[in-house]
JSON list of C-alpha atoms in Angstrom, two decimals:
[
{"chain": "A", "resi": 1, "resn": "UNK", "atom": "CA", "xyz": [-14.03, -8.18, -13.30]},
{"chain": "A", "resi": 2, "resn": "UNK", "atom": "CA", "xyz": [-12.60, -6.70, -10.08]},
{"chain": "A", "resi": 3, "resn": "UNK", "atom": "CA", "xyz": [-10.64, -3.84, -11.59]},
{"chain": "A", "resi": 4, "resn": "UNK", "atom": "CA", "xyz": [-9.23, -1.05, -9.44]},
{"chain": "A", "resi": 5, "resn": "UNK", "atom": "CA", "xyz": [-7.92, 2.17, -10.92]},
{"chain": "A", "resi": 6, "resn": "UNK", "atom": "CA", "xyz": [-5.77, 4.78, -9.28]},
{"chain": "A", "resi": 7, "resn": "UNK", "atom": "CA", "xyz": [-5.08, 8.35, -10.31]},
{"chain": "A", "resi": 8, "resn": "UNK", "atom": "CA", "xyz": [-2.66, 9.95, -10.83]},
{"chain": "A", "resi": 9, "resn": "UNK", "atom": "CA", "xyz": [-0.05, 7.33, -11.63]},
{"chain": "A", "resi": 10, "resn": "UNK", "atom": "CA", "xyz": [2.76, 9.76, -10.99]},
{"chain": "A", "resi": 11, "resn": "UNK", "atom": "CA", "xyz": [2.97, 13.13, -9.31]},
{"chain": "A", "resi": 12, "resn": "UNK", "atom": "CA", "xyz": [5.79, 15.52, -8.57]},
{"chain": "A", "resi": 13, "resn": "UNK", "atom": "CA", "xyz": [5.11, 18.37, -6.20]},
{"chain": "A", "resi": 14, "resn": "UNK", "atom": "CA", "xyz": [6.88, 20.99, -4.15]},
{"chain": "A", "resi": 15, "resn": "UNK", "atom": "CA", "xyz": [7.38, 20.65, -0.45]},
{"chain": "A", "resi": 16, "resn": "UNK", "atom": "CA", "xyz": [4.44, 22.03, 1.52]},
{"chain": "A", "resi": 17, "resn": "UNK", "atom": "CA", "xyz": [1.76, 21.31, -1.04]},
{"chain": "A", "resi": 18, "resn": "UNK", "atom": "CA", "xyz": [-1.05, 18.79, -0.71]},
{"chain": "A", "resi": 19, "resn": "UNK", "atom": "CA", "xyz": [-1.61, 15.92, -3.07]},
{"chain": "A", "resi": 20, "resn": "UNK", "atom": "CA", "xyz": [-4.82, 13.96, -3.58]},
{"chain": "A", "resi": 21, "resn": "UNK", "atom": "CA", "xyz": [-4.81, 10.38, -4.87]},
{"chain": "A", "resi": 22, "resn": "UNK", "atom": "CA", "xyz": [-7.99, 8.69, -6.05]},
{"chain": "A", "resi": 23, "resn": "UNK", "atom": "CA", "xyz": [-8.76, 5.00, -5.91]},
{"chain": "A", "resi": 24, "resn": "UNK", "atom": "CA", "xyz": [-11.76, 3.62, -7.77]},
{"chain": "A", "resi": 25, "resn": "UNK", "atom": "CA", "xyz": [-13.32, 0.21, -8.06]},
{"chain": "A", "resi": 26, "resn": "UNK", "atom": "CA", "xyz": [-14.55, 0.11, -11.66]},
{"chain": "A", "resi": 27, "resn": "UNK", "atom": "CA", "xyz": [-16.82, -2.91, -11.75]},
{"chain": "A", "resi": 28, "resn": "UNK", "atom": "CA", "xyz": [-17.67, -3.84, -8.19]},
{"chain": "A", "resi": 29, "resn": "UNK", "atom": "CA", "xyz": [-18.78, -2.29, -4.95]},
{"chain": "A", "resi": 30, "resn": "UNK", "atom": "CA", "xyz": [-15.85, -1.78, -2.63]},
{"chain": "A", "resi": 31, "resn": "UNK", "atom": "CA", "xyz": [-17.09, -1.99, 0.93]},
{"chain": "A", "resi": 32, "resn": "UNK", "atom": "CA", "xyz": [-13.55, -1.65, 2.22]},
{"chain": "A", "resi": 33, "resn": "UNK", "atom": "CA", "xyz": [-10.54, 0.06, 0.75]},
{"chain": "A", "resi": 34, "resn": "UNK", "atom": "CA", "xyz": [-6.98, -0.10, 2.00]},
{"chain": "A", "resi": 35, "resn": "UNK", "atom": "CA", "xyz": [-4.11, 2.30, 1.52]},
{"chain": "A", "resi": 36, "resn": "UNK", "atom": "CA", "xyz": [-0.53, 1.04, 1.48]},
{"chain": "A", "resi": 37, "resn": "UNK", "atom": "CA", "xyz": [2.84, 2.62, 1.20]},
{"chain": "A", "resi": 38, "resn": "UNK", "atom": "CA", "xyz": [5.74, 0.80, -0.40]},
{"chain": "A", "resi": 39, "resn": "UNK", "atom": "CA", "xyz": [9.39, 1.79, -0.30]},
{"chain": "A", "resi": 40, "resn": "UNK", "atom": "CA", "xyz": [11.82, 0.45, -2.91]},
{"chain": "A", "resi": 41, "resn": "UNK", "atom": "CA", "xyz": [12.53, -3.25, -2.49]},
{"chain": "A", "resi": 42, "resn": "UNK", "atom": "CA", "xyz": [10.29, -3.45, 0.54]},
{"chain": "A", "resi": 43, "resn": "UNK", "atom": "CA", "xyz": [6.95, -4.95, 1.39]},
{"chain": "A", "resi": 44, "resn": "UNK", "atom": "CA", "xyz": [3.54, -3.32, 1.43]},
{"chain": "A", "resi": 45, "resn": "UNK", "atom": "CA", "xyz": [2.96, -1.34, 4.59]},
{"chain": "A", "resi": 46, "resn": "UNK", "atom": "CA", "xyz": [-0.67, -0.81, 5.47]},
{"chain": "A", "resi": 47, "resn": "UNK", "atom": "CA", "xyz": [-1.41, 2.80, 6.33]},
{"chain": "A", "resi": 48, "resn": "UNK", "atom": "CA", "xyz": [-5.16, 2.73, 6.89]},
{"chain": "A", "resi": 49, "resn": "UNK", "atom": "CA", "xyz": [-8.39, 0.88, 6.28]},
{"chain": "A", "resi": 50, "resn": "UNK", "atom": "CA", "xyz": [-11.47, 2.75, 5.14]},
{"chain": "A", "resi": 51, "resn": "UNK", "atom": "CA", "xyz": [-15.05, 1.58, 5.07]},
{"chain": "A", "resi": 52, "resn": "UNK", "atom": "CA", "xyz": [-17.65, 3.37, 3.02]},
{"chain": "A", "resi": 53, "resn": "UNK", "atom": "CA", "xyz": [-19.41, 6.02, 5.04]},
{"chain": "A", "resi": 54, "resn": "UNK", "atom": "CA", "xyz": [-17.27, 5.77, 8.15]},
{"chain": "A", "resi": 55, "resn": "UNK", "atom": "CA", "xyz": [-13.98, 7.11, 9.43]},
{"chain": "A", "resi": 56, "resn": "UNK", "atom": "CA", "xyz": [-10.78, 5.41, 8.41]},
{"chain": "A", "resi": 57, "resn": "UNK", "atom": "CA", "xyz": [-8.84, 3.24, 10.83]},
{"chain": "A", "resi": 58, "resn": "UNK", "atom": "CA", "xyz": [-5.17, 4.17, 10.82]},
{"chain": "A", "resi": 59, "resn": "UNK", "atom": "CA", "xyz": [-2.28, 1.86, 11.62]},
{"chain": "A", "resi": 60, "resn": "UNK", "atom": "CA", "xyz": [-0.01, 2.67, 14.48]},
{"chain": "A", "resi": 61, "resn": "UNK", "atom": "CA", "xyz": [2.48, 5.38, 13.60]},
{"chain": "A", "resi": 62, "resn": "UNK", "atom": "CA", "xyz": [0.48, 6.81, 10.69]},
{"chain": "A", "resi": 63, "resn": "UNK", "atom": "CA", "xyz": [-0.57, 10.41, 11.22]},
{"chain": "A", "resi": 64, "resn": "UNK", "atom": "CA", "xyz": [-4.26, 10.74, 10.42]},
{"chain": "A", "resi": 65, "resn": "UNK", "atom": "CA", "xyz": [-4.02, 14.54, 10.09]},
{"chain": "A", "resi": 66, "resn": "UNK", "atom": "CA", "xyz": [-1.29, 14.19, 7.51]},
{"chain": "A", "resi": 67, "resn": "UNK", "atom": "CA", "xyz": [-2.83, 11.37, 5.49]},
{"chain": "A", "resi": 68, "resn": "UNK", "atom": "CA", "xyz": [-6.50, 12.24, 5.09]},
{"chain": "A", "resi": 69, "resn": "UNK", "atom": "CA", "xyz": [-8.69, 9.43, 3.83]},
{"chain": "A", "resi": 70, "resn": "UNK", "atom": "CA", "xyz": [-12.21, 9.77, 2.53]},
{"chain": "A", "resi": 71, "resn": "UNK", "atom": "CA", "xyz": [-14.39, 6.87, 1.39]},
{"chain": "A", "resi": 72, "resn": "UNK", "atom": "CA", "xyz": [-17.51, 8.69, 0.29]},
{"chain": "A", "resi": 73, "resn": "UNK", "atom": "CA", "xyz": [-18.98, 6.05, -1.97]},
{"chain": "A", "resi": 74, "resn": "UNK", "atom": "CA", "xyz": [-18.78, 2.34, -2.68]},
{"chain": "A", "resi": 75, "resn": "UNK", "atom": "CA", "xyz": [-16.51, 2.97, -5.65]},
{"chain": "A", "resi": 76, "resn": "UNK", "atom": "CA", "xyz": [-14.24, 5.80, -4.56]},
{"chain": "A", "resi": 77, "resn": "UNK", "atom": "CA", "xyz": [-11.71, 6.44, -1.84]},
{"chain": "A", "resi": 78, "resn": "UNK", "atom": "CA", "xyz": [-9.23, 9.30, -1.73]},
{"chain": "A", "resi": 79, "resn": "UNK", "atom": "CA", "xyz": [-5.95, 9.76, 0.09]},
{"chain": "A", "resi": 80, "resn": "UNK", "atom": "CA", "xyz": [-4.71, 13.31, 0.58]},
{"chain": "A", "resi": 81, "resn": "UNK", "atom": "CA", "xyz": [-1.13, 13.82, 1.63]},
{"chain": "A", "resi": 82, "resn": "UNK", "atom": "CA", "xyz": [-1.20, 17.20, 3.34]},
{"chain": "A", "resi": 83, "resn": "UNK", "atom": "CA", "xyz": [1.80, 19.51, 3.51]},
{"chain": "A", "resi": 84, "resn": "UNK", "atom": "CA", "xyz": [3.95, 16.96, 1.74]},
{"chain": "A", "resi": 85, "resn": "UNK", "atom": "CA", "xyz": [7.67, 16.76, 2.48]},
{"chain": "A", "resi": 86, "resn": "UNK", "atom": "CA", "xyz": [10.47, 14.88, 0.74]},
{"chain": "A", "resi": 87, "resn": "UNK", "atom": "CA", "xyz": [10.24, 12.04, 3.27]},
{"chain": "A", "resi": 88, "resn": "UNK", "atom": "CA", "xyz": [6.66, 11.42, 2.05]},
{"chain": "A", "resi": 89, "resn": "UNK", "atom": "CA", "xyz": [8.02, 10.45, -1.36]},
{"chain": "A", "resi": 90, "resn": "UNK", "atom": "CA", "xyz": [6.98, 6.88, -1.94]},
{"chain": "A", "resi": 91, "resn": "UNK", "atom": "CA", "xyz": [4.82, 4.49, -3.94]},
{"chain": "A", "resi": 92, "resn": "UNK", "atom": "CA", "xyz": [1.24, 4.61, -2.66]},
{"chain": "A", "resi": 93, "resn": "UNK", "atom": "CA", "xyz": [-1.07, 1.74, -3.56]},
{"chain": "A", "resi": 94, "resn": "UNK", "atom": "CA", "xyz": [-4.72, 1.24, -2.78]},
{"chain": "A", "resi": 95, "resn": "UNK", "atom": "CA", "xyz": [-6.64, -1.99, -2.74]},
{"chain": "A", "resi": 96, "resn": "UNK", "atom": "CA", "xyz": [-10.31, -2.82, -2.48]},
{"chain": "A", "resi": 97, "resn": "UNK", "atom": "CA", "xyz": [-12.47, -5.69, -1.38]},
{"chain": "A", "resi": 98, "resn": "UNK", "atom": "CA", "xyz": [-16.20, -5.92, -1.67]},
{"chain": "A", "resi": 99, "resn": "UNK", "atom": "CA", "xyz": [-19.14, -7.47, -3.42]},
{"chain": "A", "resi": 100, "resn": "UNK", "atom": "CA", "xyz": [-18.33, -8.69, -6.92]},
{"chain": "A", "resi": 101, "resn": "UNK", "atom": "CA", "xyz": [-21.78, -9.85, -7.93]},
{"chain": "A", "resi": 102, "resn": "UNK", "atom": "CA", "xyz": [-25.26, -8.63, -7.15]},
{"chain": "A", "resi": 103, "resn": "UNK", "atom": "CA", "xyz": [-26.41, -10.38, -4.04]},
{"chain": "A", "resi": 104, "resn": "UNK", "atom": "CA", "xyz": [-22.99, -11.93, -3.54]},
{"chain": "A", "resi": 105, "resn": "UNK", "atom": "CA", "xyz": [-20.85, -12.09, -0.45]},
{"chain": "A", "resi": 106, "resn": "UNK", "atom": "CA", "xyz": [-18.07, -9.70, 0.41]},
{"chain": "A", "resi": 107, "resn": "UNK", "atom": "CA", "xyz": [-14.84, -11.21, -0.87]},
{"chain": "A", "resi": 108, "resn": "UNK", "atom": "CA", "xyz": [-11.69, -11.70, 1.13]},
{"chain": "A", "resi": 109, "resn": "UNK", "atom": "CA", "xyz": [-9.60, -10.97, -1.91]},
{"chain": "A", "resi": 110, "resn": "UNK", "atom": "CA", "xyz": [-8.03, -7.55, -2.17]},
{"chain": "A", "resi": 111, "resn": "UNK", "atom": "CA", "xyz": [-7.64, -6.14, -5.66]},
{"chain": "A", "resi": 112, "resn": "UNK", "atom": "CA", "xyz": [-4.90, -3.60, -6.07]},
{"chain": "A", "resi": 113, "resn": "UNK", "atom": "CA", "xyz": [-4.73, -0.37, -7.98]},
{"chain": "A", "resi": 114, "resn": "UNK", "atom": "CA", "xyz": [-1.70, 0.36, -10.17]},
{"chain": "A", "resi": 115, "resn": "UNK", "atom": "CA", "xyz": [-0.14, 2.67, -7.60]},
{"chain": "A", "resi": 116, "resn": "UNK", "atom": "CA", "xyz": [0.91, 6.32, -7.48]},
{"chain": "A", "resi": 117, "resn": "UNK", "atom": "CA", "xyz": [4.53, 7.36, -7.48]},
{"chain": "A", "resi": 118, "resn": "UNK", "atom": "CA", "xyz": [4.80, 10.51, -5.35]},
{"chain": "A", "resi": 119, "resn": "UNK", "atom": "CA", "xyz": [7.95, 12.62, -5.50]},
{"chain": "A", "resi": 120, "resn": "UNK", "atom": "CA", "xyz": [8.16, 15.64, -3.23]},
{"chain": "A", "resi": 121, "resn": "UNK", "atom": "CA", "xyz": [10.90, 18.10, -4.12]},
{"chain": "B", "resi": 1, "resn": "UNK", "atom": "CA", "xyz": [-1.55, -8.40, 15.93]},
{"chain": "B", "resi": 2, "resn": "UNK", "atom": "CA", "xyz": [-0.68, -10.75, 13.11]},
{"chain": "B", "resi": 3, "resn": "UNK", "atom": "CA", "xyz": [2.95, -11.24, 12.14]},
{"chain": "B", "resi": 4, "resn": "UNK", "atom": "CA", "xyz": [3.98, -12.90, 8.88]},
{"chain": "B", "resi": 5, "resn": "UNK", "atom": "CA", "xyz": [7.52, -14.07, 8.20]},
{"chain": "B", "resi": 6, "resn": "UNK", "atom": "CA", "xyz": [8.58, -14.98, 4.65]},
{"chain": "B", "resi": 7, "resn": "UNK", "atom": "CA", "xyz": [11.64, -16.90, 3.46]},
{"chain": "B", "resi": 8, "resn": "UNK", "atom": "CA", "xyz": [13.84, -16.77, 1.51]},
{"chain": "B", "resi": 9, "resn": "UNK", "atom": "CA", "xyz": [14.27, -13.10, 0.70]},
{"chain": "B", "resi": 10, "resn": "UNK", "atom": "CA", "xyz": [15.87, -13.96, -2.63]},
{"chain": "B", "resi": 11, "resn": "UNK", "atom": "CA", "xyz": [15.63, -17.12, -4.71]},
{"chain": "B", "resi": 12, "resn": "UNK", "atom": "CA", "xyz": [17.48, -17.88, -7.90]},
{"chain": "B", "resi": 13, "resn": "UNK", "atom": "CA", "xyz": [16.60, -20.92, -10.02]},
{"chain": "B", "resi": 14, "resn": "UNK", "atom": "CA", "xyz": [17.24, -22.26, -13.49]},
{"chain": "B", "resi": 15, "resn": "UNK", "atom": "CA", "xyz": [14.43, -22.33, -15.99]},
{"chain": "B", "resi": 16, "resn": "UNK", "atom": "CA", "xyz": [12.44, -25.52, -15.59]},
{"chain": "B", "resi": 17, "resn": "UNK", "atom": "CA", "xyz": [13.33, -25.98, -11.93]},
{"chain": "B", "resi": 18, "resn": "UNK", "atom": "CA", "xyz": [10.83, -25.69, -9.08]},
{"chain": "B", "resi": 19, "resn": "UNK", "atom": "CA", "xyz": [10.69, -22.79, -6.64]},
{"chain": "B", "resi": 20, "resn": "UNK", "atom": "CA", "xyz": [9.34, -22.90, -3.10]},
{"chain": "B", "resi": 21, "resn": "UNK", "atom": "CA", "xyz": [8.64, -19.92, -0.88]},
{"chain": "B", "resi": 22, "resn": "UNK", "atom": "CA", "xyz": [7.59, -20.36, 2.73]},
{"chain": "B", "resi": 23, "resn": "UNK", "atom": "CA", "xyz": [5.66, -18.20, 5.17]},
{"chain": "B", "resi": 24, "resn": "UNK", "atom": "CA", "xyz": [4.75, -18.50, 8.81]},
{"chain": "B", "resi": 25, "resn": "UNK", "atom": "CA", "xyz": [2.04, -16.59, 10.63]},
{"chain": "B", "resi": 26, "resn": "UNK", "atom": "CA", "xyz": [1.33, -15.92, 14.28]},
{"chain": "B", "resi": 27, "resn": "UNK", "atom": "CA", "xyz": [-2.45, -15.51, 14.60]},
{"chain": "B", "resi": 28, "resn": "UNK", "atom": "CA", "xyz": [-4.10, -18.92, 14.88]},
{"chain": "B", "resi": 29, "resn": "UNK", "atom": "CA", "xyz": [-7.42, -17.28, 13.95]},
{"chain": "B", "resi": 30, "resn": "UNK", "atom": "CA", "xyz": [-6.14, -16.30, 10.51]},
{"chain": "B", "resi": 31, "resn": "UNK", "atom": "CA", "xyz": [-8.33, -17.87, 7.85]},
{"chain": "B", "resi": 32, "resn": "UNK", "atom": "CA", "xyz": [-7.29, -16.59, 4.44]},
{"chain": "B", "resi": 33, "resn": "UNK", "atom": "CA", "xyz": [-3.87, -16.71, 2.81]},
{"chain": "B", "resi": 34, "resn": "UNK", "atom": "CA", "xyz": [-3.29, -15.08, -0.60]},
{"chain": "B", "resi": 35, "resn": "UNK", "atom": "CA", "xyz": [-0.11, -14.93, -2.64]},
{"chain": "B", "resi": 36, "resn": "UNK", "atom": "CA", "xyz": [0.67, -11.91, -4.80]},
{"chain": "B", "resi": 37, "resn": "UNK", "atom": "CA", "xyz": [3.17, -11.42, -7.61]},
{"chain": "B", "resi": 38, "resn": "UNK", "atom": "CA", "xyz": [4.55, -7.95, -8.17]},
{"chain": "B", "resi": 39, "resn": "UNK", "atom": "CA", "xyz": [6.66, -6.92, -11.12]},
{"chain": "B", "resi": 40, "resn": "UNK", "atom": "CA", "xyz": [8.84, -3.84, -10.88]},
{"chain": "B", "resi": 41, "resn": "UNK", "atom": "CA", "xyz": [6.74, -0.67, -10.69]},
{"chain": "B", "resi": 42, "resn": "UNK", "atom": "CA", "xyz": [3.50, -2.59, -11.11]},
{"chain": "B", "resi": 43, "resn": "UNK", "atom": "CA", "xyz": [0.59, -3.49, -8.90]},
{"chain": "B", "resi": 44, "resn": "UNK", "atom": "CA", "xyz": [0.54, -6.72, -6.87]},
{"chain": "B", "resi": 45, "resn": "UNK", "atom": "CA", "xyz": [-1.44, -9.38, -8.73]},
{"chain": "B", "resi": 46, "resn": "UNK", "atom": "CA", "xyz": [-3.19, -12.20, -6.93]},
{"chain": "B", "resi": 47, "resn": "UNK", "atom": "CA", "xyz": [-1.87, -15.53, -8.21]},
{"chain": "B", "resi": 48, "resn": "UNK", "atom": "CA", "xyz": [-3.42, -17.99, -5.81]},
{"chain": "B", "resi": 49, "resn": "UNK", "atom": "CA", "xyz": [-5.09, -18.07, -2.43]},
{"chain": "B", "resi": 50, "resn": "UNK", "atom": "CA", "xyz": [-6.17, -20.63, 0.13]},
{"chain": "B", "resi": 51, "resn": "UNK", "atom": "CA", "xyz": [-8.60, -20.69, 3.00]},
{"chain": "B", "resi": 52, "resn": "UNK", "atom": "CA", "xyz": [-8.07, -22.29, 6.36]},
{"chain": "B", "resi": 53, "resn": "UNK", "atom": "CA", "xyz": [-10.49, -25.14, 5.68]},
{"chain": "B", "resi": 54, "resn": "UNK", "atom": "CA", "xyz": [-8.32, -26.43, 2.81]},
{"chain": "B", "resi": 55, "resn": "UNK", "atom": "CA", "xyz": [-4.86, -27.99, 3.01]},
{"chain": "B", "resi": 56, "resn": "UNK", "atom": "CA", "xyz": [-3.76, -27.60, -0.59]},
{"chain": "B", "resi": 57, "resn": "UNK", "atom": "CA", "xyz": [-4.78, -25.81, -3.76]},
{"chain": "B", "resi": 58, "resn": "UNK", "atom": "CA", "xyz": [-3.34, -26.04, -7.23]},
{"chain": "B", "resi": 59, "resn": "UNK", "atom": "CA", "xyz": [-3.67, -23.94, -10.36]},
{"chain": "B", "resi": 60, "resn": "UNK", "atom": "CA", "xyz": [-1.60, -25.24, -13.28]},
{"chain": "B", "resi": 61, "resn": "UNK", "atom": "CA", "xyz": [2.08, -24.69, -12.33]},
{"chain": "B", "resi": 62, "resn": "UNK", "atom": "CA", "xyz": [1.28, -22.98, -9.05]},
{"chain": "B", "resi": 63, "resn": "UNK", "atom": "CA", "xyz": [0.26, -24.63, -5.80]},
{"chain": "B", "resi": 64, "resn": "UNK", "atom": "CA", "xyz": [-0.14, -23.53, -2.23]},
{"chain": "B", "resi": 65, "resn": "UNK", "atom": "CA", "xyz": [-0.09, -25.72, 0.86]},
{"chain": "B", "resi": 66, "resn": "UNK", "atom": "CA", "xyz": [-1.28, -24.81, 4.33]},
{"chain": "B", "resi": 67, "resn": "UNK", "atom": "CA", "xyz": [-0.39, -26.39, 7.65]},
{"chain": "B", "resi": 68, "resn": "UNK", "atom": "CA", "xyz": [-2.67, -24.84, 10.26]},
{"chain": "B", "resi": 69, "resn": "UNK", "atom": "CA", "xyz": [-1.14, -26.73, 13.14]},
{"chain": "B", "resi": 70, "resn": "UNK", "atom": "CA", "xyz": [2.32, -25.41, 12.40]},
{"chain": "B", "resi": 71, "resn": "UNK", "atom": "CA", "xyz": [0.95, -22.08, 11.17]},
{"chain": "B", "resi": 72, "resn": "UNK", "atom": "CA", "xyz": [2.83, -22.07, 7.92]},
{"chain": "B", "resi": 73, "resn": "UNK", "atom": "CA", "xyz": [1.96, -22.03, 4.24]},
{"chain": "B", "resi": 74, "resn": "UNK", "atom": "CA", "xyz": [4.05, -22.36, 1.12]},
{"chain": "B", "resi": 75, "resn": "UNK", "atom": "CA", "xyz": [3.99, -21.41, -2.53]},
{"chain": "B", "resi": 76, "resn": "UNK", "atom": "CA", "xyz": [5.23, -23.95, -5.05]},
{"chain": "B", "resi": 77, "resn": "UNK", "atom": "CA", "xyz": [6.00, -23.03, -8.64]},
{"chain": "B", "resi": 78, "resn": "UNK", "atom": "CA", "xyz": [6.91, -25.88, -10.97]},
{"chain": "B", "resi": 79, "resn": "UNK", "atom": "CA", "xyz": [8.56, -25.72, -14.39]},
{"chain": "B", "resi": 80, "resn": "UNK", "atom": "CA", "xyz": [9.63, -22.14, -13.78]},
{"chain": "B", "resi": 81, "resn": "UNK", "atom": "CA", "xyz": [9.94, -19.74, -16.70]},
{"chain": "B", "resi": 82, "resn": "UNK", "atom": "CA", "xyz": [11.83, -16.43, -17.00]},
{"chain": "B", "resi": 83, "resn": "UNK", "atom": "CA", "xyz": [8.51, -14.57, -16.90]},
{"chain": "B", "resi": 84, "resn": "UNK", "atom": "CA", "xyz": [7.97, -15.93, -13.39]},
{"chain": "B", "resi": 85, "resn": "UNK", "atom": "CA", "xyz": [10.76, -13.59, -12.26]},
{"chain": "B", "resi": 86, "resn": "UNK", "atom": "CA", "xyz": [9.19, -11.05, -9.89]},
{"chain": "B", "resi": 87, "resn": "UNK", "atom": "CA", "xyz": [8.70, -10.30, -6.22]},
{"chain": "B", "resi": 88, "resn": "UNK", "atom": "CA", "xyz": [6.27, -12.63, -4.47]},
{"chain": "B", "resi": 89, "resn": "UNK", "atom": "CA", "xyz": [4.41, -11.69, -1.30]},
{"chain": "B", "resi": 90, "resn": "UNK", "atom": "CA", "xyz": [2.49, -13.93, 1.00]},
{"chain": "B", "resi": 91, "resn": "UNK", "atom": "CA", "xyz": [-0.20, -12.51, 3.25]},
{"chain": "B", "resi": 92, "resn": "UNK", "atom": "CA", "xyz": [-2.55, -13.59, 5.99]},
{"chain": "B", "resi": 93, "resn": "UNK", "atom": "CA", "xyz": [-5.95, -12.30, 6.99]},
{"chain": "B", "resi": 94, "resn": "UNK", "atom": "CA", "xyz": [-6.56, -12.46, 10.71]},
{"chain": "B", "resi": 95, "resn": "UNK", "atom": "CA", "xyz": [-9.80, -13.26, 12.39]},
{"chain": "B", "resi": 96, "resn": "UNK", "atom": "CA", "xyz": [-10.48, -9.60, 13.12]},
{"chain": "B", "resi": 97, "resn": "UNK", "atom": "CA", "xyz": [-12.61, -7.12, 11.21]},
{"chain": "B", "resi": 98, "resn": "UNK", "atom": "CA", "xyz": [-12.48, -5.57, 7.75]},
{"chain": "B", "resi": 99, "resn": "UNK", "atom": "CA", "xyz": [-10.29, -8.14, 6.06]},
{"chain": "B", "resi": 100, "resn": "UNK", "atom": "CA", "xyz": [-6.96, -6.53, 6.81]},
{"chain": "B", "resi": 101, "resn": "UNK", "atom": "CA", "xyz": [-4.02, -8.41, 5.29]},
{"chain": "B", "resi": 102, "resn": "UNK", "atom": "CA", "xyz": [-0.61, -8.66, 6.87]},
{"chain": "B", "resi": 103, "resn": "UNK", "atom": "CA", "xyz": [2.11, -9.14, 4.26]},
{"chain": "B", "resi": 104, "resn": "UNK", "atom": "CA", "xyz": [5.37, -11.01, 4.40]},
{"chain": "B", "resi": 105, "resn": "UNK", "atom": "CA", "xyz": [8.62, -9.27, 3.53]},
{"chain": "B", "resi": 106, "resn": "UNK", "atom": "CA", "xyz": [8.65, -10.53, -0.04]},
{"chain": "B", "resi": 107, "resn": "UNK", "atom": "CA", "xyz": [10.83, -12.90, -2.06]},
{"chain": "B", "resi": 108, "resn": "UNK", "atom": "CA", "xyz": [12.70, -11.80, -5.16]},
{"chain": "B", "resi": 109, "resn": "UNK", "atom": "CA", "xyz": [12.52, -14.74, -7.55]},
{"chain": "B", "resi": 110, "resn": "UNK", "atom": "CA", "xyz": [14.90, -14.80, -10.49]},
{"chain": "B", "resi": 111, "resn": "UNK", "atom": "CA", "xyz": [14.54, -17.50, -13.12]},
{"chain": "B", "resi": 112, "resn": "UNK", "atom": "CA", "xyz": [17.60, -17.82, -15.32]},
{"chain": "B", "resi": 113, "resn": "UNK", "atom": "CA", "xyz": [17.07, -18.98, -18.93]}
]
């Protein structure tokens, strides 16, 4: 249980285009999803927190108009990198926490997706 | 906000030795402390976690200890194996909303056969 998928796993795009990344919880209801960015040999940097049905909360320094987050259902959140530039190239990872069993409590544990490698040319 | 410091940044051990990674946190209201293992290009995988009402937790070769007074927690890996080689991250969940985790800087563990 507690599987998170992410699509696409890898994307290469031209500068100026927009890229959408999907994050899905496959076997549980994700009340909260998190989006991270990770540079090579560095830690996970939280970009934003999204709760189903409400606006995302962005971390300081993250442009909300550039990184659009939508959490329309309990199993799906999307991150859209708008007008991507080479400096946006990175490894983007989502994670989810939520209710694993019917009638259960919301877990503290975050389950991570496999990540998306974005390369902007 | 929460600040998590992790040491060492790199750790090299011989197969069969023990490895210890330490983290400190700043928010005394933090109540949940997971440890993740990340292999190159892969997703972070939860290996063990501990809550603030427990001082120690063990799962086979892996154990975590928590000292709330000193605000530090540690990961202990015994009888290390080459497949334990990876980057390990500690994290802390503060007492605020939505379960946000603050991660340490990571430790690159290398286990030499």
